[in-house]
mmCIF file with all atom_site columns, C-alpha atoms in Angstrom:
data_model
loop_
_atom_site.group_PDB
_atom_site.id
_atom_site.type_symbol
_atom_site.label_atom_id
_atom_site.label_alt_id
_atom_site.label_comp_id
_atom_site.label_asym_id
_atom_site.label_entity_id
_atom_site.label_seq_id
_atom_site.pdbx_PDB_ins_code
_atom_site.Cartn_x
_atom_site.Cartn_y
_atom_site.Cartn_z
_atom_site.occupancy
_atom_site.B_iso_or_equiv
_atom_site.pdbx_formal_charge
_atom_site.auth_seq_id
_atom_site.auth_comp_id
_atom_site.auth_asym_id
_atom_site.auth_atom_id
_atom_site.pdbx_PDB_model_num
ATOM 1   C CA . MET M 1 1   ? 144.687 68.560 -1.905  1.00 0.00 ? 99  MET M CA 1
ATOM 2   C CA . ARG M 1 2   ? 145.941 69.022 -5.468  1.00 0.00 ? 100 ARG M CA 1
ATOM 3   C CA . LEU M 1 3   ? 149.241 70.708 -6.243  1.00 0.00 ? 101 LEU M CA 1
ATOM 4   C CA . ALA M 1 4   ? 149.388 73.845 -8.363  1.00 0.00 ? 102 ALA M CA 1
ATOM 5   C CA . GLN M 1 5   ? 153.180 74.199 -8.602  1.00 0.00 ? 103 GLN M CA 1
ATOM 6   C CA . VAL M 1 6   ? 153.485 71.055 -10.762 1.00 0.00 ? 104 VAL M CA 1
ATOM 7   C CA . GLU M 1 7   ? 151.294 70.292 -13.758 1.00 0.00 ? 105 GLU M CA 1
ATOM 8   C CA . ALA M 1 8   ? 150.745 67.029 -15.624 1.00 0.00 ? 106 ALA M CA 1
ATOM 9   C CA . ALA M 1 9   ? 150.908 66.006 -19.266 1.00 0.00 ? 107 ALA M CA 1
ATOM 10  C CA . ILE M 1 10  ? 149.677 62.708 -20.689 1.00 0.00 ? 108 ILE M CA 1
ATOM 11  C CA . LEU M 1 11  ? 151.459 61.478 -23.798 1.00 0.00 ? 109 LEU M CA 1
ATOM 12  C CA . THR M 1 12  ? 148.899 60.375 -26.414 1.00 0.00 ? 110 THR M CA 1
ATOM 13  C CA . GLY M 1 13  ? 150.773 61.043 -29.660 1.00 0.00 ? 111 GLY M CA 1
ATOM 14  C CA . GLY M 1 14  ? 152.455 57.690 -30.155 1.00 0.00 ? 112 GLY M CA 1
ATOM 15  C CA . ALA M 1 15  ? 151.991 55.505 -33.205 1.00 0.00 ? 113 ALA M CA 1
ATOM 16  C CA . SER M 1 16  ? 150.620 52.481 -31.237 1.00 0.00 ? 114 SER M CA 1
ATOM 17  C CA . ARG M 1 17  ? 152.420 50.185 -33.702 1.00 0.00 ? 115 ARG M CA 1
ATOM 18  C CA . ARG M 1 18  ? 152.640 47.225 -31.338 1.00 0.00 ? 116 ARG M CA 1
ATOM 19  C CA . MET M 1 19  ? 148.982 47.532 -30.314 1.00 0.00 ? 117 MET M CA 1
ATOM 20  C CA . GLY M 1 20  ? 147.774 48.111 -33.862 1.00 0.00 ? 118 GLY M CA 1
ATOM 21  C CA . ARG M 1 21  ? 145.242 50.769 -32.792 1.00 0.00 ? 119 ARG M CA 1
ATOM 22  C CA . ASP M 1 22  ? 145.062 53.909 -30.667 1.00 0.00 ? 120 ASP M CA 1
ATOM 23  C CA . LYS M 1 23  ? 145.930 52.860 -27.099 1.00 0.00 ? 121 LYS M CA 1
ATOM 24  C CA . ALA M 1 24  ? 144.595 56.033 -25.517 1.00 0.00 ? 122 ALA M CA 1
ATOM 25  C CA . ARG M 1 25  ? 141.032 55.176 -26.566 1.00 0.00 ? 123 ARG M CA 1
ATOM 26  C CA . LEU M 1 26  ? 141.096 51.496 -25.591 1.00 0.00 ? 124 LEU M CA 1
ATOM 27  C CA . SER M 1 27  ? 138.647 50.676 -22.823 1.00 0.00 ? 125 SER M CA 1
ATOM 28  C CA . TRP M 1 28  ? 140.128 49.408 -19.553 1.00 0.00 ? 126 TRP M CA 1
ATOM 29  C CA . GLU M 1 29  ? 137.531 48.374 -16.989 1.00 0.00 ? 127 GLU M CA 1
ATOM 30  C CA . GLY M 1 30  ? 134.906 50.465 -18.744 1.00 0.00 ? 128 GLY M CA 1
ATOM 31  C CA . LEU M 1 31  ? 136.911 53.651 -19.320 1.00 0.00 ? 129 LEU M CA 1
ATOM 32  C CA . PRO M 1 32  ? 139.358 54.724 -22.031 1.00 0.00 ? 130 PRO M CA 1
ATOM 33  C CA . MET M 1 33  ? 142.888 54.179 -20.722 1.00 0.00 ? 131 MET M CA 1
ATOM 34  C CA . VAL M 1 34  ? 143.707 57.865 -21.111 1.00 0.00 ? 132 VAL M CA 1
ATOM 35  C CA . ARG M 1 35  ? 140.662 58.754 -18.971 1.00 0.00 ? 133 ARG M CA 1
ATOM 36  C CA . ARG M 1 36  ? 141.892 56.457 -16.195 1.00 0.00 ? 134 ARG M CA 1
ATOM 37  C CA . VAL M 1 37  ? 145.321 58.135 -16.274 1.00 0.00 ? 135 VAL M CA 1
ATOM 38  C CA . ALA M 1 38  ? 143.772 61.632 -16.371 1.00 0.00 ? 136 ALA M CA 1
ATOM 39  C CA . ASP M 1 39  ? 141.480 60.842 -13.448 1.00 0.00 ? 137 ASP M CA 1
ATOM 40  C CA . VAL M 1 40  ? 144.409 59.704 -11.274 1.00 0.00 ? 138 VAL M CA 1
ATOM 41  C CA . LEU M 1 41  ? 146.595 62.681 -12.193 1.00 0.00 ? 139 LEU M CA 1
ATOM 42  C CA . SER M 1 42  ? 143.674 65.065 -11.581 1.00 0.00 ? 140 SER M CA 1
ATOM 43  C CA . GLN M 1 43  ? 143.574 63.826 -7.991  1.00 0.00 ? 141 GLN M CA 1
ATOM 44  C CA . CYS M 1 44  ? 147.173 65.001 -7.550  1.00 0.00 ? 142 CYS M CA 1
ATOM 45  C CA . VAL M 1 45  ? 147.650 68.191 -9.602  1.00 0.00 ? 143 VAL M CA 1
ATOM 46  C CA . GLU M 1 46  ? 145.351 71.026 -10.639 1.00 0.00 ? 144 GLU M CA 1
ATOM 47  C CA . ARG M 1 47  ? 146.269 71.076 -14.323 1.00 0.00 ? 145 ARG M CA 1
ATOM 48  C CA . VAL M 1 48  ? 146.290 68.014 -16.580 1.00 0.00 ? 146 VAL M CA 1
ATOM 49  C CA . ARG M 1 49  ? 146.796 68.335 -20.343 1.00 0.00 ? 147 ARG M CA 1
ATOM 50  C CA . LEU M 1 50  ? 147.149 65.919 -23.229 1.00 0.00 ? 148 LEU M CA 1
ATOM 51  C CA . VAL M 1 51  ? 150.095 65.899 -25.609 1.00 0.00 ? 149 VAL M CA 1
ATOM 52  C CA . THR M 1 52  ? 148.837 64.974 -29.090 1.00 0.00 ? 150 THR M CA 1
ATOM 53  C CA . ARG M 1 53  ? 150.020 64.719 -32.683 1.00 0.00 ? 151 ARG M CA 1
ATOM 54  C CA . PRO M 1 54  ? 149.297 67.889 -34.680 1.00 0.00 ? 152 PRO M CA 1
ATOM 55  C CA . GLY M 1 55  ? 145.775 67.755 -36.068 1.00 0.00 ? 153 GLY M CA 1
ATOM 56  C CA . ALA M 1 56  ? 144.866 64.547 -34.221 1.00 0.00 ? 154 ALA M CA 1
ATOM 57  C CA . PRO M 1 57  ? 141.448 64.544 -32.582 1.00 0.00 ? 155 PRO M CA 1
ATOM 58  C CA . PRO M 1 58  ? 141.947 64.622 -28.812 1.00 0.00 ? 156 PRO M CA 1
ATOM 59  C CA . PRO M 1 59  ? 140.935 61.395 -27.062 1.00 0.00 ? 157 PRO M CA 1
ATOM 60  C CA . LEU M 1 60  ? 139.371 63.386 -24.205 1.00 0.00 ? 158 LEU M CA 1
ATOM 61  C CA . ASP M 1 61  ? 137.845 66.779 -23.651 1.00 0.00 ? 159 ASP M CA 1
ATOM 62  C CA . LEU M 1 62  ? 140.980 68.175 -22.010 1.00 0.00 ? 160 LEU M CA 1
ATOM 63  C CA . GLU M 1 63  ? 143.315 70.971 -22.977 1.00 0.00 ? 161 GLU M CA 1
ATOM 64  C CA . CYS M 1 64  ? 145.820 69.754 -25.576 1.00 0.00 ? 162 CYS M CA 1
ATOM 65  C CA . ILE M 1 65  ? 149.436 70.487 -26.377 1.00 0.00 ? 163 ILE M CA 1
ATOM 66  C CA . GLU M 1 66  ? 150.620 69.525 -29.854 1.00 0.00 ? 164 GLU M CA 1
ATOM 67  C CA . ASP M 1 67  ? 153.940 67.855 -30.604 1.00 0.00 ? 165 ASP M CA 1
ATOM 68  C CA . ARG M 1 68  ? 156.334 70.183 -32.431 1.00 0.00 ? 166 ARG M CA 1
ATOM 69  C CA . TYR M 1 69  ? 158.380 67.481 -34.160 1.00 0.00 ? 167 TYR M CA 1
ATOM 70  C CA . PRO M 1 70  ? 157.117 64.832 -36.585 1.00 0.00 ? 168 PRO M CA 1
ATOM 71  C CA . GLU M 1 71  ? 158.994 61.929 -34.946 1.00 0.00 ? 169 GLU M CA 1
ATOM 72  C CA . ARG M 1 72  ? 156.779 59.553 -32.973 1.00 0.00 ? 170 ARG M CA 1
ATOM 73  C CA . ALA M 1 73  ? 158.831 59.134 -29.801 1.00 0.00 ? 171 ALA M CA 1
ATOM 74  C CA . PRO M 1 74  ? 158.098 59.862 -26.131 1.00 0.00 ? 172 PRO M CA 1
ATOM 75  C CA . ILE M 1 75  ? 160.904 62.442 -25.982 1.00 0.00 ? 173 ILE M CA 1
ATOM 76  C CA . VAL M 1 76  ? 158.952 64.500 -28.543 1.00 0.00 ? 174 VAL M CA 1
ATOM 77  C CA . GLY M 1 77  ? 155.932 64.523 -26.232 1.00 0.00 ? 175 GLY M CA 1
ATOM 78  C CA . ILE M 1 78  ? 158.119 65.451 -23.274 1.00 0.00 ? 176 ILE M CA 1
ATOM 79  C CA . HIS M 1 79  ? 159.522 68.305 -25.357 1.00 0.00 ? 177 HIS M CA 1
ATOM 80  C CA . ALA M 1 80  ? 156.003 69.607 -26.087 1.00 0.00 ? 178 ALA M CA 1
ATOM 81  C CA . ALA M 1 81  ? 155.075 69.367 -22.398 1.00 0.00 ? 179 ALA M CA 1
ATOM 82  C CA . LEU M 1 82  ? 158.214 71.286 -21.382 1.00 0.00 ? 180 LEU M CA 1
ATOM 83  C CA . VAL M 1 83  ? 157.611 74.005 -23.997 1.00 0.00 ? 181 VAL M CA 1
ATOM 84  C CA . ALA M 1 84  ? 154.070 74.506 -22.673 1.00 0.00 ? 182 ALA M CA 1
ATOM 85  C CA . CYS M 1 85  ? 154.948 74.145 -18.975 1.00 0.00 ? 183 CYS M CA 1
ATOM 86  C CA . GLU M 1 86  ? 153.806 77.109 -16.888 1.00 0.00 ? 184 GLU M CA 1
ATOM 87  C CA . SER M 1 87  ? 154.762 75.577 -13.540 1.00 0.00 ? 185 SER M CA 1
ATOM 88  C CA . SER M 1 88  ? 157.992 74.662 -11.803 1.00 0.00 ? 186 SER M CA 1
ATOM 89  C CA . ALA M 1 89  ? 157.805 71.147 -13.292 1.00 0.00 ? 187 ALA M CA 1
ATOM 90  C CA . VAL M 1 90  ? 155.629 68.810 -15.323 1.00 0.00 ? 188 VAL M CA 1
ATOM 91  C CA . LEU M 1 91  ? 154.703 65.257 -14.390 1.00 0.00 ? 189 LEU M CA 1
ATOM 92  C CA . VAL M 1 92  ? 154.714 63.252 -17.626 1.00 0.00 ? 190 VAL M CA 1
ATOM 93  C CA . ALA M 1 93  ? 152.707 60.044 -17.887 1.00 0.00 ? 191 ALA M CA 1
ATOM 94  C CA . ALA M 1 94  ? 152.112 57.671 -20.777 1.00 0.00 ? 192 ALA M CA 1
ATOM 95  C CA . CYS M 1 95  ? 148.487 57.121 -21.749 1.00 0.00 ? 193 CYS M CA 1
ATOM 96  C CA . ASP M 1 96  ? 148.958 53.343 -21.515 1.00 0.00 ? 194 ASP M CA 1
ATOM 97  C CA . LEU M 1 97  ? 149.436 53.134 -17.731 1.00 0.00 ? 195 LEU M CA 1
ATOM 98  C CA . PRO M 1 98  ? 145.848 52.401 -16.621 1.00 0.00 ? 196 PRO M CA 1
ATOM 99  C CA . GLN M 1 99  ? 146.795 51.165 -13.146 1.00 0.00 ? 197 GLN M CA 1
ATOM 100 C CA . ILE M 1 100 ? 148.672 54.200 -11.829 1.00 0.00 ? 198 ILE M CA 1
ATOM 101 C CA . ASP M 1 101 ? 148.311 54.473 -8.068  1.00 0.00 ? 199 ASP M CA 1
ATOM 102 C CA . PRO M 1 102 ? 147.826 58.113 -6.999  1.00 0.00 ? 200 PRO M CA 1
ATOM 103 C CA . ARG M 1 103 ? 150.074 57.447 -3.999  1.00 0.00 ? 201 ARG M CA 1
ATOM 104 C CA . VAL M 1 104 ? 152.969 56.720 -6.394  1.00 0.00 ? 202 VAL M CA 1
ATOM 105 C CA . VAL M 1 105 ? 152.291 60.031 -8.156  1.00 0.00 ? 203 VAL M CA 1
ATOM 106 C CA . LEU M 1 106 ? 152.200 61.862 -4.822  1.00 0.00 ? 204 LEU M CA 1
ATOM 107 C CA . ALA M 1 107 ? 155.469 60.200 -3.739  1.00 0.00 ? 205 ALA M CA 1
ATOM 108 C CA . LEU M 1 108 ? 157.148 61.515 -6.906  1.00 0.00 ? 206 LEU M CA 1
ATOM 109 C CA . LEU M 1 109 ? 155.640 64.961 -6.424  1.00 0.00 ? 207 LEU M CA 1
ATOM 110 C CA . ALA M 1 110 ? 156.763 65.010 -2.795  1.00 0.00 ? 208 ALA M CA 1
ATOM 111 C CA . MET M 1 111 ? 160.370 64.753 -4.001  1.00 0.00 ? 209 MET M CA 1
ATOM 112 C CA . VAL M 1 112 ? 160.139 67.782 -6.310  1.00 0.00 ? 210 VAL M CA 1
ATOM 113 C CA . PRO M 1 113 ? 160.705 70.569 -3.735  1.00 0.00 ? 211 PRO M CA 1
ATOM 114 C CA . SER M 1 114 ? 163.772 68.847 -2.316  1.00 0.00 ? 212 SER M CA 1
ATOM 115 C CA . ALA M 1 115 ? 165.097 68.172 -5.816  1.00 0.00 ? 213 ALA M CA 1
ATOM 116 C CA . ASP M 1 116 ? 165.914 71.737 -6.830  1.00 0.00 ? 214 ASP M CA 1
ATOM 117 C CA . ALA M 1 117 ? 169.337 70.641 -8.057  1.00 0.00 ? 215 ALA M CA 1
ATOM 118 C CA . HIS M 1 118 ? 167.750 67.958 -10.237 1.00 0.00 ? 216 HIS M CA 1
ATOM 119 C CA . GLU M 1 119 ? 166.183 68.199 -13.681 1.00 0.00 ? 217 GLU M CA 1
ATOM 120 C CA . ILE M 1 120 ? 164.223 64.926 -13.459 1.00 0.00 ? 218 ILE M CA 1
ATOM 121 C CA . VAL M 1 121 ? 162.560 62.966 -10.660 1.00 0.00 ? 219 VAL M CA 1
ATOM 122 C CA . ALA M 1 122 ? 161.965 59.386 -11.792 1.00 0.00 ? 220 ALA M CA 1
ATOM 123 C CA . PRO M 1 123 ? 160.981 56.047 -10.283 1.00 0.00 ? 221 PRO M CA 1
ATOM 124 C CA . LEU M 1 124 ? 163.578 53.305 -10.301 1.00 0.00 ? 222 LEU M CA 1
ATOM 125 C CA . GLY M 1 125 ? 161.865 49.961 -10.866 1.00 0.00 ? 223 GLY M CA 1
ATOM 126 C CA . PRO M 1 126 ? 163.136 46.419 -11.428 1.00 0.00 ? 224 PRO M CA 1
ATOM 127 C CA . ARG M 1 127 ? 163.707 47.178 -15.146 1.00 0.00 ? 225 ARG M CA 1
ATOM 128 C CA . GLY M 1 128 ? 165.553 50.391 -14.304 1.00 0.00 ? 226 GLY M CA 1
ATOM 129 C CA . PRO M 1 129 ? 164.362 53.999 -14.570 1.00 0.00 ? 227 PRO M CA 1
ATOM 130 C CA . GLU M 1 130 ? 160.726 54.597 -15.507 1.00 0.00 ? 228 GLU M CA 1
ATOM 131 C CA . PRO M 1 131 ? 160.821 57.711 -17.723 1.00 0.00 ? 229 PRO M CA 1
ATOM 132 C CA . LEU M 1 132 ? 157.124 57.649 -18.650 1.00 0.00 ? 230 LEU M CA 1
ATOM 133 C CA . LEU M 1 133 ? 155.854 58.377 -15.167 1.00 0.00 ? 231 LEU M CA 1
ATOM 134 C CA . ALA M 1 134 ? 158.366 61.001 -14.111 1.00 0.00 ? 232 ALA M CA 1
ATOM 135 C CA . VAL M 1 135 ? 158.715 64.698 -13.327 1.00 0.00 ? 233 VAL M CA 1
ATOM 136 C CA . TYR M 1 136 ? 160.682 66.960 -15.683 1.00 0.00 ? 234 TYR M CA 1
ATOM 137 C CA . ARG M 1 137 ? 161.779 70.551 -15.068 1.00 0.00 ? 235 ARG M CA 1
ATOM 138 C CA . PRO M 1 138 ? 161.576 73.198 -17.838 1.00 0.00 ? 236 PRO M CA 1
ATOM 139 C CA . GLU M 1 139 ? 165.315 73.927 -17.618 1.00 0.00 ? 237 GLU M CA 1
ATOM 140 C CA . LEU M 1 140 ? 165.822 70.542 -19.305 1.00 0.00 ? 238 LEU M CA 1
ATOM 141 C CA . LEU M 1 141 ? 164.189 71.870 -22.503 1.00 0.00 ? 239 LEU M CA 1
ATOM 142 C CA . PRO M 1 142 ? 167.413 72.916 -24.324 1.00 0.00 ? 240 PRO M CA 1
ATOM 143 C CA . GLU M 1 143 ? 168.925 69.461 -23.800 1.00 0.00 ? 241 GLU M CA 1
ATOM 144 C CA . VAL M 1 144 ? 165.753 67.686 -24.929 1.00 0.00 ? 242 VAL M CA 1
ATOM 145 C CA . THR M 1 145 ? 165.611 69.920 -28.023 1.00 0.00 ? 243 THR M CA 1
ATOM 146 C CA . ARG M 1 146 ? 169.266 69.216 -28.797 1.00 0.00 ? 244 ARG M CA 1
ATOM 147 C CA . ARG M 1 147 ? 168.728 65.470 -28.530 1.00 0.00 ? 245 ARG M CA 1
ATOM 148 C CA . ILE M 1 148 ? 165.673 65.465 -30.799 1.00 0.00 ? 246 ILE M CA 1
ATOM 149 C CA . GLU M 1 149 ? 167.426 67.561 -33.423 1.00 0.00 ? 247 GLU M CA 1
ATOM 150 C CA . ALA M 1 150 ? 170.415 65.194 -33.275 1.00 0.00 ? 248 ALA M CA 1
ATOM 151 C CA . GLY M 1 151 ? 168.138 62.171 -33.716 1.00 0.00 ? 249 GLY M CA 1
ATOM 152 C CA . ALA M 1 152 ? 168.906 60.904 -30.196 1.00 0.00 ? 250 ALA M CA 1
ATOM 153 C CA . LEU M 1 153 ? 165.346 59.910 -29.254 1.00 0.00 ? 251 LEU M CA 1
ATOM 154 C CA . ALA M 1 154 ? 166.016 57.359 -26.489 1.00 0.00 ? 252 ALA M CA 1
ATOM 155 C CA . LEU M 1 155 ? 164.954 58.381 -22.990 1.00 0.00 ? 253 LEU M CA 1
ATOM 156 C CA . MET M 1 156 ? 167.308 56.206 -20.921 1.00 0.00 ? 254 MET M CA 1
ATOM 157 C CA . PRO M 1 157 ? 170.442 58.142 -21.940 1.00 0.00 ? 255 PRO M CA 1
ATOM 158 C CA . LEU M 1 158 ? 168.611 61.371 -21.098 1.00 0.00 ? 256 LEU M CA 1
ATOM 159 C CA . LEU M 1 159 ? 167.880 60.098 -17.586 1.00 0.00 ? 257 LEU M CA 1
ATOM 160 C CA . ARG M 1 160 ? 171.429 58.797 -17.115 1.00 0.00 ? 258 ARG M CA 1
ATOM 161 C CA . GLU M 1 161 ? 173.122 61.939 -18.410 1.00 0.00 ? 259 GLU M CA 1
ATOM 162 C CA . SER M 1 162 ? 170.875 64.507 -16.701 1.00 0.00 ? 260 SER M CA 1
ATOM 163 C CA . ARG M 1 163 ? 170.672 65.451 -13.049 1.00 0.00 ? 261 ARG M CA 1
ATOM 164 C CA . THR M 1 164 ? 168.099 62.807 -12.094 1.00 0.00 ? 262 THR M CA 1
ATOM 165 C CA . LEU M 1 165 ? 166.807 62.034 -8.620  1.00 0.00 ? 263 LEU M CA 1
ATOM 166 C CA . PHE M 1 166 ? 165.463 58.483 -8.389  1.00 0.00 ? 264 PHE M CA 1
ATOM 167 C CA . LEU M 1 167 ? 162.678 57.182 -6.178  1.00 0.00 ? 265 LEU M CA 1
ATOM 168 C CA . PRO M 1 168 ? 164.055 53.723 -5.207  1.00 0.00 ? 266 PRO M CA 1
ATOM 169 C CA . GLU M 1 169 ? 162.196 50.510 -5.978  1.00 0.00 ? 267 GLU M CA 1
ATOM 170 C CA . GLU M 1 170 ? 161.853 49.589 -2.294  1.00 0.00 ? 268 GLU M CA 1
ATOM 171 C CA . ASP M 1 171 ? 160.062 52.891 -1.622  1.00 0.00 ? 269 ASP M CA 1
ATOM 172 C CA . LEU M 1 172 ? 157.780 52.275 -4.604  1.00 0.00 ? 270 LEU M CA 1
ATOM 173 C CA . ARG M 1 173 ? 156.949 48.752 -3.404  1.00 0.00 ? 271 ARG M CA 1
ATOM 174 C CA . ALA M 1 174 ? 155.962 50.121 0.005   1.00 0.00 ? 272 ALA M CA 1
ATOM 175 C CA . ILE M 1 175 ? 153.203 52.013 -1.824  1.00 0.00 ? 273 ILE M CA 1
ATOM 176 C CA . ASP M 1 176 ? 152.494 49.737 -4.794  1.00 0.00 ? 274 ASP M CA 1
ATOM 177 C CA . PRO M 1 177 ? 153.778 46.223 -3.880  1.00 0.00 ? 275 PRO M CA 1
ATOM 178 C CA . GLU M 1 178 ? 153.293 44.722 -7.360  1.00 0.00 ? 276 GLU M CA 1
ATOM 179 C CA . LEU M 1 179 ? 154.374 47.942 -9.144  1.00 0.00 ? 277 LEU M CA 1
ATOM 180 C CA . ASP M 1 180 ? 151.127 47.905 -11.130 1.00 0.00 ? 278 ASP M CA 1
ATOM 181 C CA . SER M 1 181 ? 151.548 51.640 -11.712 1.00 0.00 ? 279 SER M CA 1
ATOM 182 C CA . PHE M 1 182 ? 154.272 50.842 -14.248 1.00 0.00 ? 280 PHE M CA 1
ATOM 183 C CA . ARG M 1 183 ? 152.521 48.058 -16.187 1.00 0.00 ? 281 ARG M CA 1
ATOM 184 C CA . ASN M 1 184 ? 152.012 49.581 -19.580 1.00 0.00 ? 282 ASN M CA 1
ATOM 185 C CA . VAL M 1 185 ? 149.707 48.166 -22.207 1.00 0.00 ? 283 VAL M CA 1
ATOM 186 C CA . ASN M 1 186 ? 151.757 48.076 -25.412 1.00 0.00 ? 284 ASN M CA 1
ATOM 187 C CA . ARG M 1 187 ? 150.547 44.927 -27.180 1.00 0.00 ? 285 ARG M CA 1
ATOM 188 C CA . PRO M 1 188 ? 147.196 43.141 -27.506 1.00 0.00 ? 286 PRO M CA 1
ATOM 189 C CA . GLU M 1 189 ? 148.439 40.421 -25.110 1.00 0.00 ? 287 GLU M CA 1
ATOM 190 C CA . ASP M 1 190 ? 149.153 43.094 -22.453 1.00 0.00 ? 288 ASP M CA 1
ATOM 191 C CA . PHE M 1 191 ? 145.610 44.339 -22.850 1.00 0.00 ? 289 PHE M CA 1
#
């Protein structure tokens, strides 16, 4: 069963500086990484869209949302997803997470109804919060806008200073023991 009350947005508008080429289109086990992410999210929610740079050709034949700010930062993609959100929340995922386990996504989504007092539902891994596989509520939009316009583009302060509900690492490891869902492919050596 796929949820309709939460939608998903895949961030594809980054500069891919460390990789040196468009990560979304890189093939991982025979499929573009963004396709692998979209396929997993499509198992969990009814609506999956891509967040892209303005004028950029979409890496998949999916509905697109364009960034509204020129900065190349994940918070800009989250902003675009929140502006376009037509549900109670949006699950945001980076395009460079080709090993996402749908059970991890469902565990995050399961926390959304009980998190009405929270603006973000995020996993808490060994490196700390994981903001690029997390659920954001539209009421966070004014704060995200304020931060972008102030040049405060880092996501960790946003998670720390917002009402965030964390899914603990031990709960994540019960589903995904090696936490492969959070292994992003940023550099050629990661690939």
